[in-house]
Short mmCIF file of C-alpha atoms in Angstrom, two decimals:
data_model
loop_
_atom_site.label_atom_id
_atom_site.label_comp_id
_atom_site.label_asym_id
_atom_site.label_seq_id
_atom_site.Cartn_x
_atom_site.Cartn_y
_atom_site.Cartn_z
CA MET J 194 92.23 142.74 74.42
CA THR J 195 93.20 139.05 74.59
CA THR J 196 90.70 136.27 74.68
CA THR J 197 91.11 132.74 75.82
CA SER J 198 91.13 130.09 73.14
CA GLN J 199 87.86 128.15 72.86
CA ARG J 200 88.10 124.48 73.89
CA PRO J 201 87.10 121.89 71.36
CA ALA J 202 83.63 120.34 71.79
CA THR J 203 85.35 116.94 72.34
CA ALA J 204 86.97 118.25 75.59
CA LEU J 205 85.46 118.43 79.01
CA THR J 206 86.23 118.93 82.74
CA THR J 207 84.68 116.44 84.94
CA GLY J 208 83.14 116.77 88.38
CA LYS J 209 84.79 114.78 91.18
CA VAL J 210 85.75 111.28 89.98
CA ARG J 211 87.37 108.58 92.01
CA GLY J 212 90.55 107.06 90.63
CA SER J 213 91.70 103.39 90.80
CA TYR J 214 94.45 101.36 89.09
CA LEU J 215 96.23 104.59 88.73
CA HIS J 216 99.54 105.00 86.79
CA LEU J 217 99.70 108.75 86.46
CA TRP J 218 103.35 109.26 87.55
CA SER J 219 105.05 106.83 85.09
CA PRO J 220 103.88 105.13 81.94
CA HIS J 221 102.61 101.63 82.37
CA LYS J 222 101.70 98.60 80.19
CA SER J 223 99.14 96.01 81.21
CA ASP J 224 100.31 92.51 81.75
CA ALA J 225 98.49 91.45 78.62
CA ASP J 226 100.45 94.00 76.49
CA ALA J 227 103.79 93.65 78.27
CA ASN J 228 105.42 91.54 75.54
CA ASP J 229 103.74 93.30 72.65
CA PRO J 230 106.16 95.80 71.08
CA GLU J 231 103.37 97.50 69.17
CA LYS J 232 101.52 98.38 72.37
CA LYS J 233 103.01 101.47 73.98
CA ALA J 234 103.07 102.30 77.64
CA THR J 235 100.72 105.06 78.78
CA TYR J 236 99.80 107.11 81.78
CA ASN J 237 96.45 105.65 82.68
CA GLY J 238 93.75 104.86 85.19
CA ASN J 239 90.12 103.97 85.84
CA PHE J 240 87.72 106.61 87.04
CA SER J 241 84.22 106.59 88.33
CA PHE J 242 81.57 109.12 89.36
CA PRO J 243 78.12 108.68 90.92
CA LYS J 244 75.02 108.64 88.70
CA SER J 245 73.71 111.56 90.70
CA ASP J 246 76.35 113.67 88.91
CA THR J 247 74.17 114.30 85.86
CA LYS J 248 76.19 117.30 84.88
CA THR J 249 79.39 115.27 84.17
CA LYS J 250 77.32 112.60 82.44
CA ALA J 251 75.77 115.28 80.14
CA LYS J 252 79.24 116.59 79.38
CA PHE J 253 80.36 113.16 78.33
CA ASP J 254 77.27 112.64 76.11
CA ALA J 255 77.91 115.99 74.41
CA ALA J 256 81.58 115.31 73.83
CA ILE J 257 80.81 111.82 72.42
CA ALA J 258 78.34 113.32 70.01
CA ALA J 259 81.01 115.85 68.99
CA VAL J 260 83.54 113.14 68.30
CA LYS J 261 81.09 111.37 65.96
CA LEU J 262 81.04 114.55 63.73
CA THR J 263 84.84 114.99 63.48
CA PRO J 264 86.54 114.29 60.11
CA LYS J 265 89.01 111.99 61.82
CA ALA J 266 86.19 109.80 63.20
CA LEU J 267 84.43 109.58 59.83
CA LYS J 268 87.66 108.73 58.11
CA LEU J 269 88.47 105.96 60.65
CA TRP J 270 84.86 104.60 60.44
CA GLY J 271 84.52 104.53 56.65
CA GLY J 272 82.50 107.70 56.26
CA ARG J 273 79.70 106.93 58.73
CA VAL J 274 79.00 106.24 62.39
CA PRO J 275 79.05 102.43 62.93
CA SER J 276 75.96 100.86 64.36
CA LYS J 277 78.12 99.13 66.96
CA LEU J 278 80.39 101.66 68.68
CA LYS J 279 82.41 101.10 71.82
CA LEU J 280 81.66 104.06 74.08
CA PRO J 281 83.85 105.13 77.11
CA LEU J 282 81.31 105.24 79.90
CA ARG J 283 80.24 101.95 81.48
CA ASP J 284 77.30 101.42 83.80
CA GLY J 285 78.22 99.96 87.18
CA ASP J 286 74.67 98.59 87.54
CA HIS J 287 74.42 96.90 84.16
CA PRO J 288 74.37 93.03 84.21
CA ASP J 289 77.22 92.93 81.66
CA GLU J 290 79.48 94.60 84.29
CA ALA J 291 78.58 92.20 87.11
CA ASP J 292 82.05 90.50 87.10
CA THR J 293 83.87 93.81 87.07
CA VAL J 294 81.78 95.19 89.92
CA ALA J 295 82.18 92.02 91.97
CA LYS J 296 85.99 92.72 91.91
CA ASN J 297 85.58 96.38 92.33
CA PRO J 298 82.48 97.05 94.67
CA HIS J 299 83.09 100.81 94.67
CA LEU J 300 81.82 100.86 91.02
CA LYS J 301 78.27 99.94 92.11
CA GLY J 302 75.85 102.81 91.31
CA MET J 303 78.57 104.65 89.33
CA TRP J 304 79.52 105.46 85.75
CA PHE J 305 83.10 104.41 85.11
CA PHE J 306 85.69 104.80 82.33
CA ASN J 307 89.26 104.28 81.42
CA ALA J 308 91.47 107.19 80.43
CA SER J 309 95.03 107.55 79.32
CA ALA J 310 97.87 109.81 78.10
CA GLN J 311 100.70 109.07 75.74
CA GLU J 312 104.15 108.37 77.15
CA ASP J 313 105.51 111.54 75.61
CA ASN J 314 102.70 113.71 76.91
CA PRO J 315 102.25 113.13 80.68
CA PRO J 316 99.36 114.80 82.46
CA GLU J 317 99.88 117.79 84.62
CA ILE J 318 98.89 116.91 88.27
CA VAL J 319 97.99 119.91 90.49
CA ASN J 320 96.40 120.91 93.78
CA ARG J 321 93.28 122.92 94.10
CA ASP J 322 95.43 126.10 93.98
CA LEU J 323 97.01 124.82 90.73
CA THR J 324 100.39 124.24 92.22
CA PRO J 325 102.11 121.08 90.93
CA ILE J 326 101.80 118.10 93.22
CA THR J 327 105.27 116.61 94.02
CA ASN J 328 104.24 114.12 96.66
CA LYS J 329 103.28 111.08 94.65
CA LYS J 330 101.48 109.50 97.60
CA GLN J 331 98.84 112.26 97.37
CA ILE J 332 97.45 110.67 94.22
CA TYR J 333 96.59 107.03 95.00
CA SER J 334 93.89 104.50 94.14
CA GLY J 335 90.88 105.78 95.95
CA VAL J 336 91.52 109.44 95.74
CA TRP J 337 88.95 111.86 94.19
CA VAL J 338 90.17 114.17 91.45
CA TYR J 339 88.91 116.48 88.77
CA LEU J 340 89.99 115.57 85.20
CA ASP J 341 90.52 117.66 82.12
CA VAL J 342 90.03 115.19 79.33
CA ASN J 343 89.63 115.08 75.51
CA LEU J 344 87.62 112.42 73.76
CA PHE J 345 88.87 110.93 70.44
CA PRO J 346 87.88 108.19 67.99
CA PHE J 347 89.65 104.92 67.36
CA GLY J 348 89.20 102.28 64.63
CA GLY J 349 90.51 98.90 63.48
CA LYS J 350 89.15 95.63 64.81
CA ASN J 351 86.81 97.70 67.01
CA ASN J 352 85.49 101.21 66.56
CA GLY J 353 84.84 103.48 69.44
CA VAL J 354 85.52 106.58 71.46
CA ALA J 355 88.31 106.82 73.99
CA VAL J 356 89.29 109.32 76.69
CA GLY J 357 92.62 111.12 76.85
CA ILE J 358 93.89 112.76 80.04
CA SER J 359 95.26 116.23 79.82
CA ASN J 360 95.30 117.47 83.43
CA VAL J 361 94.49 116.15 86.89
CA MET J 362 93.46 118.18 89.92
CA PHE J 363 93.27 116.72 93.48
CA ALA J 364 89.75 116.97 94.91
CA LYS J 365 89.58 115.02 98.19
CA ASP J 366 90.93 112.02 100.08
CA ASP J 367 88.97 108.80 100.51
CA ALA J 368 89.67 105.28 101.68
CA PRO J 369 92.41 103.65 99.59
CA LEU J 370 91.43 100.96 97.11
CA GLY J 371 93.29 97.70 96.50
CA ASN J 372 96.37 97.00 98.66
CA THR J 373 97.17 100.71 99.36
CA SER J 374 96.88 101.92 102.89
CA ARG J 375 97.59 105.11 104.89
CA PRO J 376 99.63 105.24 108.17
CA ALA J 377 96.66 106.76 109.97
CA ASP J 378 94.62 103.74 109.14
CA ALA J 379 97.30 101.05 109.45
CA PHE J 380 98.41 102.17 112.98
CA ALA J 381 95.06 103.39 114.35
CA GLU J 382 94.87 100.57 116.93
CA ILE J 383 98.33 101.22 118.42
CA GLU J 384 98.19 102.95 121.72
CA ASP J 385 100.96 105.00 123.37
CA GLU J 386 103.29 102.92 125.59
CA GLU J 387 102.43 103.18 129.23
CA GLU J 388 104.58 105.65 131.15
CA GLY J 389 107.58 103.89 132.55
CA GLU J 390 107.56 101.05 130.18
CA SER J 391 111.02 100.22 128.84
CA ASP J 392 111.81 100.92 125.27
CA ASN J 393 114.49 98.29 125.24
CA VAL J 394 112.93 95.06 124.01
CA LEU J 395 116.09 93.10 124.83
CA GLY J 396 116.37 94.18 128.39
#
């Protein structure tokens, strides 16, 4: 009898999260890192979920606690958990995030986080029936998805916990964010031409 392998305590599957600034189809560098050869392009995005989703928040809290106990983290952090640690979840209602929320109003009342995958390990992107998504327009800034992620430590100038994306599952559509639009929205005001009206704009 075969058994499925147990997932590490640092991994979790989210509830519905809303994606923005998505670069899930091809690796991307931020403008700030574009000319830095040491910074590698990644598949990445920003994701948010409502504070009412206490189950996903609890999963993050448990995974963060697990990261702090890993040998890799303790090695990066000099054998102990630093008093100042940069954690992945940010509070859309905290005063420190006021500027970010002013530019991204959809983050109000939400927890939000950045997540990425290395250039040589792109995330799998699937529909609810687990079939691969081939239409790239189905995953856009504003869409809701489920994420399979793994949290890991980082060190250096700053110490903290980051989020790695393993898999992405489409959840539901929503209004596009940023400059993205859908045909149904863009052309909603256009009415059918009256019967008998000429299609020839020159004649």
